[in-house]
mmCIF file with all atom_site columns, C-alpha atoms in Angstrom:
data_model
loop_
_atom_site.group_PDB
_atom_site.id
_atom_site.type_symbol
_atom_site.label_atom_id
_atom_site.label_alt_id
_atom_site.label_comp_id
_atom_site.label_asym_id
_atom_site.label_entity_id
_atom_site.label_seq_id
_atom_site.pdbx_PDB_ins_code
_atom_site.Cartn_x
_atom_site.Cartn_y
_atom_site.Cartn_z
_atom_site.occupancy
_atom_site.B_iso_or_equiv
_atom_site.pdbx_formal_charge
_atom_site.auth_seq_id
_atom_site.auth_comp_id
_atom_site.auth_asym_id
_atom_site.auth_atom_id
_atom_site.pdbx_PDB_model_num
ATOM 1   C CA . ASP A 1 1   ? 55.312 73.276  118.898 1.00 0.00 ? 1   ASP A CA 1
ATOM 2   C CA . THR A 1 2   ? 54.127 76.453  120.547 1.00 0.00 ? 2   THR A CA 1
ATOM 3   C CA . GLY A 1 3   ? 56.879 76.528  123.111 1.00 0.00 ? 3   GLY A CA 1
ATOM 4   C CA . VAL A 1 4   ? 56.552 76.694  126.985 1.00 0.00 ? 4   VAL A CA 1
ATOM 5   C CA . SER A 1 5   ? 53.487 78.684  127.976 1.00 0.00 ? 5   SER A CA 1
ATOM 6   C CA . GLN A 1 6   ? 53.042 80.493  131.298 1.00 0.00 ? 6   GLN A CA 1
ATOM 7   C CA . ASN A 1 7   ? 50.122 82.341  132.732 1.00 0.00 ? 7   ASN A CA 1
ATOM 8   C CA . PRO A 1 8   ? 49.535 84.855  133.842 1.00 0.00 ? 8   PRO A CA 1
ATOM 9   C CA . ARG A 1 9   ? 52.481 87.077  132.451 1.00 0.00 ? 9   ARG A CA 1
ATOM 10  C CA . HIS A 1 10  ? 52.111 89.542  135.305 1.00 0.00 ? 10  HIS A CA 1
ATOM 11  C CA . LYS A 1 11  ? 50.601 89.266  138.791 1.00 0.00 ? 11  LYS A CA 1
ATOM 12  C CA . ILE A 1 12  ? 50.375 92.026  141.406 1.00 0.00 ? 12  ILE A CA 1
ATOM 13  C CA . THR A 1 13  ? 49.180 90.943  144.840 1.00 0.00 ? 13  THR A CA 1
ATOM 14  C CA . LYS A 1 14  ? 49.072 92.193  148.342 1.00 0.00 ? 14  LYS A CA 1
ATOM 15  C CA . ARG A 1 15  ? 51.209 90.705  151.010 1.00 0.00 ? 15  ARG A CA 1
ATOM 16  C CA . GLY A 1 16  ? 49.599 87.836  152.700 1.00 0.00 ? 16  GLY A CA 1
ATOM 17  C CA . GLN A 1 17  ? 47.577 86.724  149.601 1.00 0.00 ? 17  GLN A CA 1
ATOM 18  C CA . ASN A 1 18  ? 47.911 83.463  147.877 1.00 0.00 ? 18  ASN A CA 1
ATOM 19  C CA . VAL A 1 19  ? 48.889 83.228  144.249 1.00 0.00 ? 19  VAL A CA 1
ATOM 20  C CA . THR A 1 20  ? 48.975 80.451  141.717 1.00 0.00 ? 20  THR A CA 1
ATOM 21  C CA . PHE A 1 21  ? 50.855 80.276  138.430 1.00 0.00 ? 21  PHE A CA 1
ATOM 22  C CA . ARG A 1 22  ? 50.437 77.809  135.523 1.00 0.00 ? 22  ARG A CA 1
ATOM 23  C CA . CYS A 1 23  ? 52.918 76.335  133.164 1.00 0.00 ? 23  CYS A CA 1
ATOM 24  C CA . ASP A 1 24  ? 52.139 74.440  130.009 1.00 0.00 ? 24  ASP A CA 1
ATOM 25  C CA . PRO A 1 25  ? 55.321 72.725  128.774 1.00 0.00 ? 25  PRO A CA 1
ATOM 26  C CA . ILE A 1 26  ? 56.209 71.758  125.252 1.00 0.00 ? 26  ILE A CA 1
ATOM 27  C CA . SER A 1 27  ? 53.991 68.750  124.369 1.00 0.00 ? 27  SER A CA 1
ATOM 28  C CA . GLU A 1 28  ? 55.632 65.390  125.121 1.00 0.00 ? 28  GLU A CA 1
ATOM 29  C CA . HIS A 1 29  ? 58.341 66.975  127.240 1.00 0.00 ? 29  HIS A CA 1
ATOM 30  C CA . ASN A 1 30  ? 58.498 64.750  130.244 1.00 0.00 ? 30  ASN A CA 1
ATOM 31  C CA . ARG A 1 31  ? 60.726 66.985  132.338 1.00 0.00 ? 31  ARG A CA 1
ATOM 32  C CA . LEU A 1 32  ? 59.479 70.296  133.866 1.00 0.00 ? 32  LEU A CA 1
ATOM 33  C CA . TYR A 1 33  ? 61.344 72.697  135.936 1.00 0.00 ? 33  TYR A CA 1
ATOM 34  C CA . TRP A 1 34  ? 60.549 75.897  138.010 1.00 0.00 ? 34  TRP A CA 1
ATOM 35  C CA . TYR A 1 35  ? 63.018 78.599  138.460 1.00 0.00 ? 35  TYR A CA 1
ATOM 36  C CA . ARG A 1 36  ? 62.979 82.004  140.190 1.00 0.00 ? 36  ARG A CA 1
ATOM 37  C CA . GLN A 1 37  ? 64.859 85.034  138.946 1.00 0.00 ? 37  GLN A CA 1
ATOM 38  C CA . THR A 1 38  ? 65.316 88.371  140.647 1.00 0.00 ? 38  THR A CA 1
ATOM 39  C CA . LEU A 1 39  ? 66.685 91.569  139.125 1.00 0.00 ? 39  LEU A CA 1
ATOM 40  C CA . GLY A 1 40  ? 70.379 91.350  138.207 1.00 0.00 ? 40  GLY A CA 1
ATOM 41  C CA . GLN A 1 41  ? 70.713 87.679  138.919 1.00 0.00 ? 41  GLN A CA 1
ATOM 42  C CA . GLY A 1 42  ? 70.490 84.377  136.876 1.00 0.00 ? 42  GLY A CA 1
ATOM 43  C CA . PRO A 1 43  ? 67.626 81.978  137.371 1.00 0.00 ? 43  PRO A CA 1
ATOM 44  C CA . GLU A 1 44  ? 67.694 79.923  140.517 1.00 0.00 ? 44  GLU A CA 1
ATOM 45  C CA . PHE A 1 45  ? 66.383 76.327  140.619 1.00 0.00 ? 45  PHE A CA 1
ATOM 46  C CA . LEU A 1 46  ? 63.248 75.750  142.606 1.00 0.00 ? 46  LEU A CA 1
ATOM 47  C CA . THR A 1 47  ? 61.944 72.276  141.697 1.00 0.00 ? 47  THR A CA 1
ATOM 48  C CA . TYR A 1 48  ? 61.909 69.451  139.066 1.00 0.00 ? 48  TYR A CA 1
ATOM 49  C CA . PHE A 1 49  ? 59.222 67.060  137.904 1.00 0.00 ? 49  PHE A CA 1
ATOM 50  C CA . GLN A 1 50  ? 59.615 64.001  135.671 1.00 0.00 ? 50  GLN A CA 1
ATOM 51  C CA . ASN A 1 51  ? 56.231 63.266  134.458 1.00 0.00 ? 51  ASN A CA 1
ATOM 52  C CA . GLU A 1 52  ? 53.933 63.690  137.552 1.00 0.00 ? 52  GLU A CA 1
ATOM 53  C CA . ALA A 1 53  ? 56.660 62.885  140.083 1.00 0.00 ? 53  ALA A CA 1
ATOM 54  C CA . GLN A 1 54  ? 58.373 65.831  141.901 1.00 0.00 ? 54  GLN A CA 1
ATOM 55  C CA . LEU A 1 55  ? 61.917 64.495  142.112 1.00 0.00 ? 55  LEU A CA 1
ATOM 56  C CA . GLU A 1 56  ? 63.910 67.461  143.346 1.00 0.00 ? 56  GLU A CA 1
ATOM 57  C CA . LYS A 1 57  ? 63.198 70.472  145.496 1.00 0.00 ? 57  LYS A CA 1
ATOM 58  C CA . SER A 1 58  ? 65.553 73.277  146.242 1.00 0.00 ? 58  SER A CA 1
ATOM 59  C CA . ARG A 1 59  ? 66.097 74.691  149.814 1.00 0.00 ? 59  ARG A CA 1
ATOM 60  C CA . LEU A 1 60  ? 64.766 77.940  148.269 1.00 0.00 ? 60  LEU A CA 1
ATOM 61  C CA . LEU A 1 61  ? 61.309 76.320  148.144 1.00 0.00 ? 61  LEU A CA 1
ATOM 62  C CA . SER A 1 62  ? 60.038 77.150  151.556 1.00 0.00 ? 62  SER A CA 1
ATOM 63  C CA . ASP A 1 63  ? 56.866 75.564  153.003 1.00 0.00 ? 63  ASP A CA 1
ATOM 64  C CA . ARG A 1 64  ? 54.875 78.475  151.645 1.00 0.00 ? 64  ARG A CA 1
ATOM 65  C CA . PHE A 1 65  ? 55.511 77.224  148.126 1.00 0.00 ? 65  PHE A CA 1
ATOM 66  C CA . SER A 1 66  ? 54.045 74.081  146.603 1.00 0.00 ? 66  SER A CA 1
ATOM 67  C CA . ALA A 1 67  ? 54.222 72.900  143.085 1.00 0.00 ? 67  ALA A CA 1
ATOM 68  C CA . GLU A 1 68  ? 52.096 70.167  141.352 1.00 0.00 ? 68  GLU A CA 1
ATOM 69  C CA . ARG A 1 69  ? 51.983 68.348  138.114 1.00 0.00 ? 69  ARG A CA 1
ATOM 70  C CA . PRO A 1 70  ? 49.028 66.089  138.610 1.00 0.00 ? 70  PRO A CA 1
ATOM 71  C CA . LYS A 1 71  ? 48.653 64.477  135.158 1.00 0.00 ? 71  LYS A CA 1
ATOM 72  C CA . GLY A 1 72  ? 52.181 64.850  134.018 1.00 0.00 ? 72  GLY A CA 1
ATOM 73  C CA . SER A 1 73  ? 51.356 67.645  131.615 1.00 0.00 ? 73  SER A CA 1
ATOM 74  C CA . PHE A 1 74  ? 50.798 71.196  132.911 1.00 0.00 ? 74  PHE A CA 1
ATOM 75  C CA . SER A 1 75  ? 52.144 72.340  136.296 1.00 0.00 ? 75  SER A CA 1
ATOM 76  C CA . THR A 1 76  ? 51.087 74.860  138.846 1.00 0.00 ? 76  THR A CA 1
ATOM 77  C CA . LEU A 1 77  ? 53.233 76.717  141.425 1.00 0.00 ? 77  LEU A CA 1
ATOM 78  C CA . GLU A 1 78  ? 51.404 78.250  144.352 1.00 0.00 ? 78  GLU A CA 1
ATOM 79  C CA . ILE A 1 79  ? 52.742 80.628  146.865 1.00 0.00 ? 79  ILE A CA 1
ATOM 80  C CA . GLN A 1 80  ? 50.822 81.003  150.179 1.00 0.00 ? 80  GLN A CA 1
ATOM 81  C CA . ARG A 1 81  ? 50.887 84.052  152.379 1.00 0.00 ? 81  ARG A CA 1
ATOM 82  C CA . THR A 1 82  ? 53.044 86.051  149.993 1.00 0.00 ? 82  THR A CA 1
ATOM 83  C CA . GLU A 1 83  ? 55.892 88.234  151.281 1.00 0.00 ? 83  GLU A CA 1
ATOM 84  C CA . GLN A 1 84  ? 57.549 91.198  149.497 1.00 0.00 ? 84  GLN A CA 1
ATOM 85  C CA . GLY A 1 85  ? 60.711 89.027  149.153 1.00 0.00 ? 85  GLY A CA 1
ATOM 86  C CA . ASP A 1 86  ? 58.626 86.682  146.913 1.00 0.00 ? 86  ASP A CA 1
ATOM 87  C CA . SER A 1 87  ? 58.639 89.447  144.190 1.00 0.00 ? 87  SER A CA 1
ATOM 88  C CA . ALA A 1 88  ? 60.414 88.001  141.217 1.00 0.00 ? 88  ALA A CA 1
ATOM 89  C CA . MET A 1 89  ? 60.079 86.416  137.766 1.00 0.00 ? 89  MET A CA 1
ATOM 90  C CA . TYR A 1 90  ? 58.975 82.788  137.994 1.00 0.00 ? 90  TYR A CA 1
ATOM 91  C CA . LEU A 1 91  ? 60.212 80.830  135.011 1.00 0.00 ? 91  LEU A CA 1
ATOM 92  C CA . CYS A 1 92  ? 59.131 77.376  133.847 1.00 0.00 ? 92  CYS A CA 1
ATOM 93  C CA . ALA A 1 93  ? 61.245 75.182  131.640 1.00 0.00 ? 93  ALA A CA 1
ATOM 94  C CA . SER A 1 94  ? 60.716 71.818  130.026 1.00 0.00 ? 94  SER A CA 1
ATOM 95  C CA . SER A 1 95  ? 62.858 69.196  128.163 1.00 0.00 ? 95  SER A CA 1
ATOM 96  C CA . PRO A 1 96  ? 62.470 65.722  126.828 1.00 0.00 ? 96  PRO A CA 1
ATOM 97  C CA . LEU A 1 97  ? 63.417 62.743  128.835 1.00 0.00 ? 97  LEU A CA 1
ATOM 98  C CA . THR A 1 98  ? 65.931 61.381  126.421 1.00 0.00 ? 98  THR A CA 1
ATOM 99  C CA . GLY A 1 99  ? 69.620 62.169  126.661 1.00 0.00 ? 99  GLY A CA 1
ATOM 100 C CA . ASN A 1 100 ? 71.119 65.518  127.615 1.00 0.00 ? 100 ASN A CA 1
ATOM 101 C CA . SER A 1 101 ? 68.314 67.612  126.198 1.00 0.00 ? 101 SER A CA 1
ATOM 102 C CA . PRO A 1 102 ? 68.724 71.240  127.145 1.00 0.00 ? 102 PRO A CA 1
ATOM 103 C CA . LEU A 1 103 ? 65.966 73.262  128.870 1.00 0.00 ? 103 LEU A CA 1
ATOM 104 C CA . HIS A 1 104 ? 63.490 75.405  126.954 1.00 0.00 ? 104 HIS A CA 1
ATOM 105 C CA . PHE A 1 105 ? 62.183 78.275  128.985 1.00 0.00 ? 105 PHE A CA 1
ATOM 106 C CA . GLY A 1 106 ? 58.804 79.980  128.987 1.00 0.00 ? 106 GLY A CA 1
ATOM 107 C CA . ASN A 1 107 ? 58.560 83.848  129.206 1.00 0.00 ? 107 ASN A CA 1
ATOM 108 C CA . GLY A 1 108 ? 57.757 83.676  132.870 1.00 0.00 ? 108 GLY A CA 1
ATOM 109 C CA . THR A 1 109 ? 55.395 85.138  135.312 1.00 0.00 ? 109 THR A CA 1
ATOM 110 C CA . ARG A 1 110 ? 56.367 88.477  136.881 1.00 0.00 ? 110 ARG A CA 1
ATOM 111 C CA . LEU A 1 111 ? 55.099 88.583  140.521 1.00 0.00 ? 111 LEU A CA 1
ATOM 112 C CA . THR A 1 112 ? 55.031 91.926  142.403 1.00 0.00 ? 112 THR A CA 1
ATOM 113 C CA . VAL A 1 113 ? 53.995 91.761  146.067 1.00 0.00 ? 113 VAL A CA 1
ATOM 114 C CA . THR A 1 114 ? 53.005 95.101  147.554 1.00 0.00 ? 114 THR A CA 1
ATOM 115 C CA . GLY B 2 1   ? 72.482 75.621  143.752 1.00 0.00 ? 1   GLY B CA 1
ATOM 116 C CA . GLN B 2 2   ? 75.896 76.846  143.049 1.00 0.00 ? 2   GLN B CA 1
ATOM 117 C CA . GLN B 2 3   ? 76.570 80.281  141.512 1.00 0.00 ? 3   GLN B CA 1
ATOM 118 C CA . LEU B 2 4   ? 78.958 80.445  138.581 1.00 0.00 ? 4   LEU B CA 1
ATOM 119 C CA . ASN B 2 5   ? 81.425 83.300  138.119 1.00 0.00 ? 5   ASN B CA 1
ATOM 120 C CA . GLN B 2 6   ? 80.612 84.959  134.859 1.00 0.00 ? 6   GLN B CA 1
ATOM 121 C CA . SER B 2 7   ? 82.592 87.805  133.404 1.00 0.00 ? 7   SER B CA 1
ATOM 122 C CA . PRO B 2 8   ? 82.530 90.528  132.352 1.00 0.00 ? 8   PRO B CA 1
ATOM 123 C CA . GLN B 2 9   ? 79.374 91.828  134.093 1.00 0.00 ? 9   GLN B CA 1
ATOM 124 C CA . SER B 2 10  ? 78.732 94.214  131.295 1.00 0.00 ? 10  SER B CA 1
ATOM 125 C CA . MET B 2 11  ? 80.104 95.154  127.876 1.00 0.00 ? 11  MET B CA 1
ATOM 126 C CA . PHE B 2 12  ? 79.485 98.244  125.801 1.00 0.00 ? 12  PHE B CA 1
ATOM 127 C CA . ILE B 2 13  ? 80.815 97.769  122.184 1.00 0.00 ? 13  ILE B CA 1
ATOM 128 C CA . GLN B 2 14  ? 80.410 99.174  118.696 1.00 0.00 ? 14  GLN B CA 1
ATOM 129 C CA . GLU B 2 15  ? 78.582 97.245  115.995 1.00 0.00 ? 15  GLU B CA 1
ATOM 130 C CA . GLY B 2 16  ? 80.956 95.025  114.103 1.00 0.00 ? 16  GLY B CA 1
ATOM 131 C CA . GLU B 2 17  ? 83.336 94.313  117.044 1.00 0.00 ? 17  GLU B CA 1
ATOM 132 C CA . ASP B 2 18  ? 83.820 90.781  118.306 1.00 0.00 ? 18  ASP B CA 1
ATOM 133 C CA . VAL B 2 19  ? 82.832 89.845  121.875 1.00 0.00 ? 19  VAL B CA 1
ATOM 134 C CA . SER B 2 20  ? 84.091 87.400  124.363 1.00 0.00 ? 20  SER B CA 1
ATOM 135 C CA . MET B 2 21  ? 82.622 86.330  127.723 1.00 0.00 ? 21  MET B CA 1
ATOM 136 C CA . ASN B 2 22  ? 83.375 83.425  130.038 1.00 0.00 ? 22  ASN B CA 1
ATOM 137 C CA . CYS B 2 23  ? 82.233 81.460  132.929 1.00 0.00 ? 23  CYS B CA 1
ATOM 138 C CA . THR B 2 24  ? 84.066 79.551  135.653 1.00 0.00 ? 24  THR B CA 1
ATOM 139 C CA . SER B 2 25  ? 83.007 77.181  138.399 1.00 0.00 ? 25  SER B CA 1
ATOM 140 C CA . SER B 2 26  ? 84.728 75.508  141.361 1.00 0.00 ? 26  SER B CA 1
ATOM 141 C CA . SER B 2 27  ? 82.878 72.370  140.531 1.00 0.00 ? 27  SER B CA 1
ATOM 142 C CA . ILE B 2 28  ? 83.036 70.084  137.463 1.00 0.00 ? 28  ILE B CA 1
ATOM 143 C CA . PHE B 2 29  ? 80.084 70.081  135.117 1.00 0.00 ? 29  PHE B CA 1
ATOM 144 C CA . ASN B 2 30  ? 79.164 67.638  132.363 1.00 0.00 ? 30  ASN B CA 1
ATOM 145 C CA . THR B 2 31  ? 76.938 70.073  130.526 1.00 0.00 ? 31  THR B CA 1
ATOM 146 C CA . TRP B 2 32  ? 77.544 73.773  129.682 1.00 0.00 ? 32  TRP B CA 1
ATOM 147 C CA . LEU B 2 33  ? 74.730 75.924  128.195 1.00 0.00 ? 33  LEU B CA 1
ATOM 148 C CA . TRP B 2 34  ? 74.599 79.429  126.989 1.00 0.00 ? 34  TRP B CA 1
ATOM 149 C CA . TYR B 2 35  ? 71.401 81.381  126.996 1.00 0.00 ? 35  TYR B CA 1
ATOM 150 C CA . LYS B 2 36  ? 70.326 84.987  125.907 1.00 0.00 ? 36  LYS B CA 1
ATOM 151 C CA . GLN B 2 37  ? 67.531 86.768  127.694 1.00 0.00 ? 37  GLN B CA 1
ATOM 152 C CA . ASP B 2 38  ? 65.753 89.913  126.463 1.00 0.00 ? 38  ASP B CA 1
ATOM 153 C CA . PRO B 2 39  ? 63.860 92.159  128.851 1.00 0.00 ? 39  PRO B CA 1
ATOM 154 C CA . GLY B 2 40  ? 60.614 90.648  130.015 1.00 0.00 ? 40  GLY B CA 1
ATOM 155 C CA . GLU B 2 41  ? 61.205 87.279  128.316 1.00 0.00 ? 41  GLU B CA 1
ATOM 156 C CA . GLY B 2 42  ? 62.562 83.980  129.346 1.00 0.00 ? 42  GLY B CA 1
ATOM 157 C CA . PRO B 2 43  ? 66.115 82.769  128.434 1.00 0.00 ? 43  PRO B CA 1
ATOM 158 C CA . VAL B 2 44  ? 66.536 81.446  124.908 1.00 0.00 ? 44  VAL B CA 1
ATOM 159 C CA . LEU B 2 45  ? 69.099 78.597  124.317 1.00 0.00 ? 45  LEU B CA 1
ATOM 160 C CA . LEU B 2 46  ? 72.033 79.623  122.144 1.00 0.00 ? 46  LEU B CA 1
ATOM 161 C CA . ILE B 2 47  ? 74.485 76.720  122.424 1.00 0.00 ? 47  ILE B CA 1
ATOM 162 C CA . ALA B 2 48  ? 74.686 73.468  124.370 1.00 0.00 ? 48  ALA B CA 1
ATOM 163 C CA . LEU B 2 49  ? 78.016 71.730  125.064 1.00 0.00 ? 49  LEU B CA 1
ATOM 164 C CA . TYR B 2 50  ? 78.259 68.117  126.360 1.00 0.00 ? 50  TYR B CA 1
ATOM 165 C CA . LYS B 2 51  ? 81.966 67.085  126.147 1.00 0.00 ? 51  LYS B CA 1
ATOM 166 C CA . ALA B 2 52  ? 85.119 68.630  127.573 1.00 0.00 ? 52  ALA B CA 1
ATOM 167 C CA . GLY B 2 53  ? 87.101 70.406  124.849 1.00 0.00 ? 53  GLY B CA 1
ATOM 168 C CA . GLU B 2 54  ? 84.004 70.612  122.561 1.00 0.00 ? 54  GLU B CA 1
ATOM 169 C CA . LEU B 2 55  ? 83.932 73.665  120.339 1.00 0.00 ? 55  LEU B CA 1
ATOM 170 C CA . THR B 2 56  ? 80.536 74.494  118.860 1.00 0.00 ? 56  THR B CA 1
ATOM 171 C CA . SER B 2 57  ? 79.291 77.252  116.568 1.00 0.00 ? 57  SER B CA 1
ATOM 172 C CA . ASN B 2 58  ? 75.890 78.627  115.926 1.00 0.00 ? 58  ASN B CA 1
ATOM 173 C CA . GLY B 2 59  ? 76.088 81.286  113.163 1.00 0.00 ? 59  GLY B CA 1
ATOM 174 C CA . ARG B 2 60  ? 78.272 84.135  114.564 1.00 0.00 ? 60  ARG B CA 1
ATOM 175 C CA . LEU B 2 61  ? 78.334 82.410  117.992 1.00 0.00 ? 61  LEU B CA 1
ATOM 176 C CA . THR B 2 62  ? 81.099 80.052  119.076 1.00 0.00 ? 62  THR B CA 1
ATOM 177 C CA . ALA B 2 63  ? 81.337 78.389  122.547 1.00 0.00 ? 63  ALA B CA 1
ATOM 178 C CA . GLN B 2 64  ? 83.800 76.027  124.127 1.00 0.00 ? 64  GLN B CA 1
ATOM 179 C CA . PHE B 2 65  ? 83.540 73.526  126.943 1.00 0.00 ? 65  PHE B CA 1
ATOM 180 C CA . GLY B 2 66  ? 86.769 73.844  128.863 1.00 0.00 ? 66  GLY B CA 1
ATOM 181 C CA . ILE B 2 67  ? 89.162 70.887  129.246 1.00 0.00 ? 67  ILE B CA 1
ATOM 182 C CA . THR B 2 68  ? 88.971 71.171  133.043 1.00 0.00 ? 68  THR B CA 1
ATOM 183 C CA . ARG B 2 69  ? 85.203 70.963  132.856 1.00 0.00 ? 69  ARG B CA 1
ATOM 184 C CA . LYS B 2 70  ? 85.156 73.985  135.204 1.00 0.00 ? 70  LYS B CA 1
ATOM 185 C CA . ASP B 2 71  ? 84.873 76.775  132.519 1.00 0.00 ? 71  ASP B CA 1
ATOM 186 C CA . SER B 2 72  ? 83.320 77.780  129.375 1.00 0.00 ? 72  SER B CA 1
ATOM 187 C CA . PHE B 2 73  ? 83.543 80.757  126.925 1.00 0.00 ? 73  PHE B CA 1
ATOM 188 C CA . LEU B 2 74  ? 81.241 82.399  124.422 1.00 0.00 ? 74  LEU B CA 1
ATOM 189 C CA . ASN B 2 75  ? 82.396 84.403  121.530 1.00 0.00 ? 75  ASN B CA 1
ATOM 190 C CA . ILE B 2 76  ? 80.212 86.623  119.254 1.00 0.00 ? 76  ILE B CA 1
ATOM 191 C CA . SER B 2 77  ? 81.836 87.721  116.019 1.00 0.00 ? 77  SER B CA 1
ATOM 192 C CA . ALA B 2 78  ? 80.840 90.898  114.080 1.00 0.00 ? 78  ALA B CA 1
ATOM 193 C CA . SER B 2 79  ? 78.276 92.017  116.621 1.00 0.00 ? 79  SER B CA 1
ATOM 194 C CA . ILE B 2 80  ? 75.068 93.656  115.396 1.00 0.00 ? 80  ILE B CA 1
ATOM 195 C CA . PRO B 2 81  ? 72.503 95.759  117.388 1.00 0.00 ? 81  PRO B CA 1
ATOM 196 C CA . SER B 2 82  ? 70.096 92.731  117.901 1.00 0.00 ? 82  SER B CA 1
ATOM 197 C CA . ASP B 2 83  ? 72.870 91.043  119.949 1.00 0.00 ? 83  ASP B CA 1
ATOM 198 C CA . VAL B 2 84  ? 71.882 93.359  122.687 1.00 0.00 ? 84  VAL B CA 1
ATOM 199 C CA . GLY B 2 85  ? 70.614 91.470  125.792 1.00 0.00 ? 85  GLY B CA 1
ATOM 200 C CA . ILE B 2 86  ? 71.917 89.534  128.756 1.00 0.00 ? 86  ILE B CA 1
ATOM 201 C CA . TYR B 2 87  ? 73.861 86.390  128.169 1.00 0.00 ? 87  TYR B CA 1
ATOM 202 C CA . PHE B 2 88  ? 73.863 83.597  130.808 1.00 0.00 ? 88  PHE B CA 1
ATOM 203 C CA . CYS B 2 89  ? 76.030 80.602  131.141 1.00 0.00 ? 89  CYS B CA 1
ATOM 204 C CA . ALA B 2 90  ? 74.596 77.608  132.899 1.00 0.00 ? 90  ALA B CA 1
ATOM 205 C CA . GLY B 2 91  ? 76.325 74.330  134.051 1.00 0.00 ? 91  GLY B CA 1
ATOM 206 C CA . GLN B 2 92  ? 74.834 71.088  135.174 1.00 0.00 ? 92  GLN B CA 1
ATOM 207 C CA . ASP B 2 93  ? 76.334 68.012  136.922 1.00 0.00 ? 93  ASP B CA 1
ATOM 208 C CA . SER B 2 94  ? 73.844 65.256  136.292 1.00 0.00 ? 94  SER B CA 1
ATOM 209 C CA . ASN B 2 95  ? 75.473 63.192  139.052 1.00 0.00 ? 95  ASN B CA 1
ATOM 210 C CA . SER B 2 96  ? 74.456 65.866  141.487 1.00 0.00 ? 96  SER B CA 1
ATOM 211 C CA . GLY B 2 97  ? 70.818 66.332  140.519 1.00 0.00 ? 97  GLY B CA 1
ATOM 212 C CA . TYR B 2 98  ? 68.616 68.040  137.900 1.00 0.00 ? 98  TYR B CA 1
ATOM 213 C CA . ALA B 2 99  ? 69.317 71.728  138.618 1.00 0.00 ? 99  ALA B CA 1
ATOM 214 C CA . LEU B 2 100 ? 71.000 74.005  136.142 1.00 0.00 ? 100 LEU B CA 1
ATOM 215 C CA . ASN B 2 101 ? 73.417 76.438  137.947 1.00 0.00 ? 101 ASN B CA 1
ATOM 216 C CA . PHE B 2 102 ? 73.381 79.852  136.247 1.00 0.00 ? 102 PHE B CA 1
ATOM 217 C CA . GLY B 2 103 ? 75.913 82.707  136.240 1.00 0.00 ? 103 GLY B CA 1
ATOM 218 C CA . LYS B 2 104 ? 74.708 86.299  137.055 1.00 0.00 ? 104 LYS B CA 1
ATOM 219 C CA . GLY B 2 105 ? 74.862 87.232  133.371 1.00 0.00 ? 105 GLY B CA 1
ATOM 220 C CA . THR B 2 106 ? 76.724 89.527  131.088 1.00 0.00 ? 106 THR B CA 1
ATOM 221 C CA . SER B 2 107 ? 74.764 92.563  129.853 1.00 0.00 ? 107 SER B CA 1
ATOM 222 C CA . LEU B 2 108 ? 75.737 93.442  126.266 1.00 0.00 ? 108 LEU B CA 1
ATOM 223 C CA . LEU B 2 109 ? 75.080 96.786  124.696 1.00 0.00 ? 109 LEU B CA 1
ATOM 224 C CA . VAL B 2 110 ? 75.883 97.275  120.976 1.00 0.00 ? 110 VAL B CA 1
ATOM 225 C CA . THR B 2 111 ? 75.938 100.896 119.445 1.00 0.00 ? 111 THR B CA 1
ATOM 226 C CA . PRO B 2 112 ? 75.400 101.228 115.692 1.00 0.00 ? 112 PRO B CA 1
#
């Protein structure tokens, strides 16, 4: 069990560019979540996958954001036409499907939009 | 998602002191979690609580799920320098969806 893995760890991009982040959950974890965290705040929920199905999306997830989990394993989060307000830490978490299993977070991707 | 009210915002204590922080919500949760986050890393789970009134310990950490289901506290006994970090409470109401709602965190500094 290597934990939740996120790549890249850091991304600097210019406003208007597209970026894509990857998350590899703990193996056999059916549930996968994306959160966003800005400085001085707690993580904010973006979206939830159960296997390959995207079951919940936050209003924070504007139409410039899209997340996929095509084979029910790794997931990608894409941001199109990035804006400076998108600068944040993007965290991925996973948990097993059974019971009230708590979320295990990765170390995040730090996005800076210049 | 709903923001939780977490207090205090920050604490500056001496090694060996006990620490207490709490979290309140206007909504009922059926799960309360406490996480610790170090700079540049993701939150790490400390304690999970699933039943109102539940009191759970993890080493020097103790947390309780409030009877009203709208609050929780975390105590750290005999603090040590490696306790430094930001502590987040998180609540979930599984009847309302899958999201965890986080507080804004308590920043803990421990001096030797």
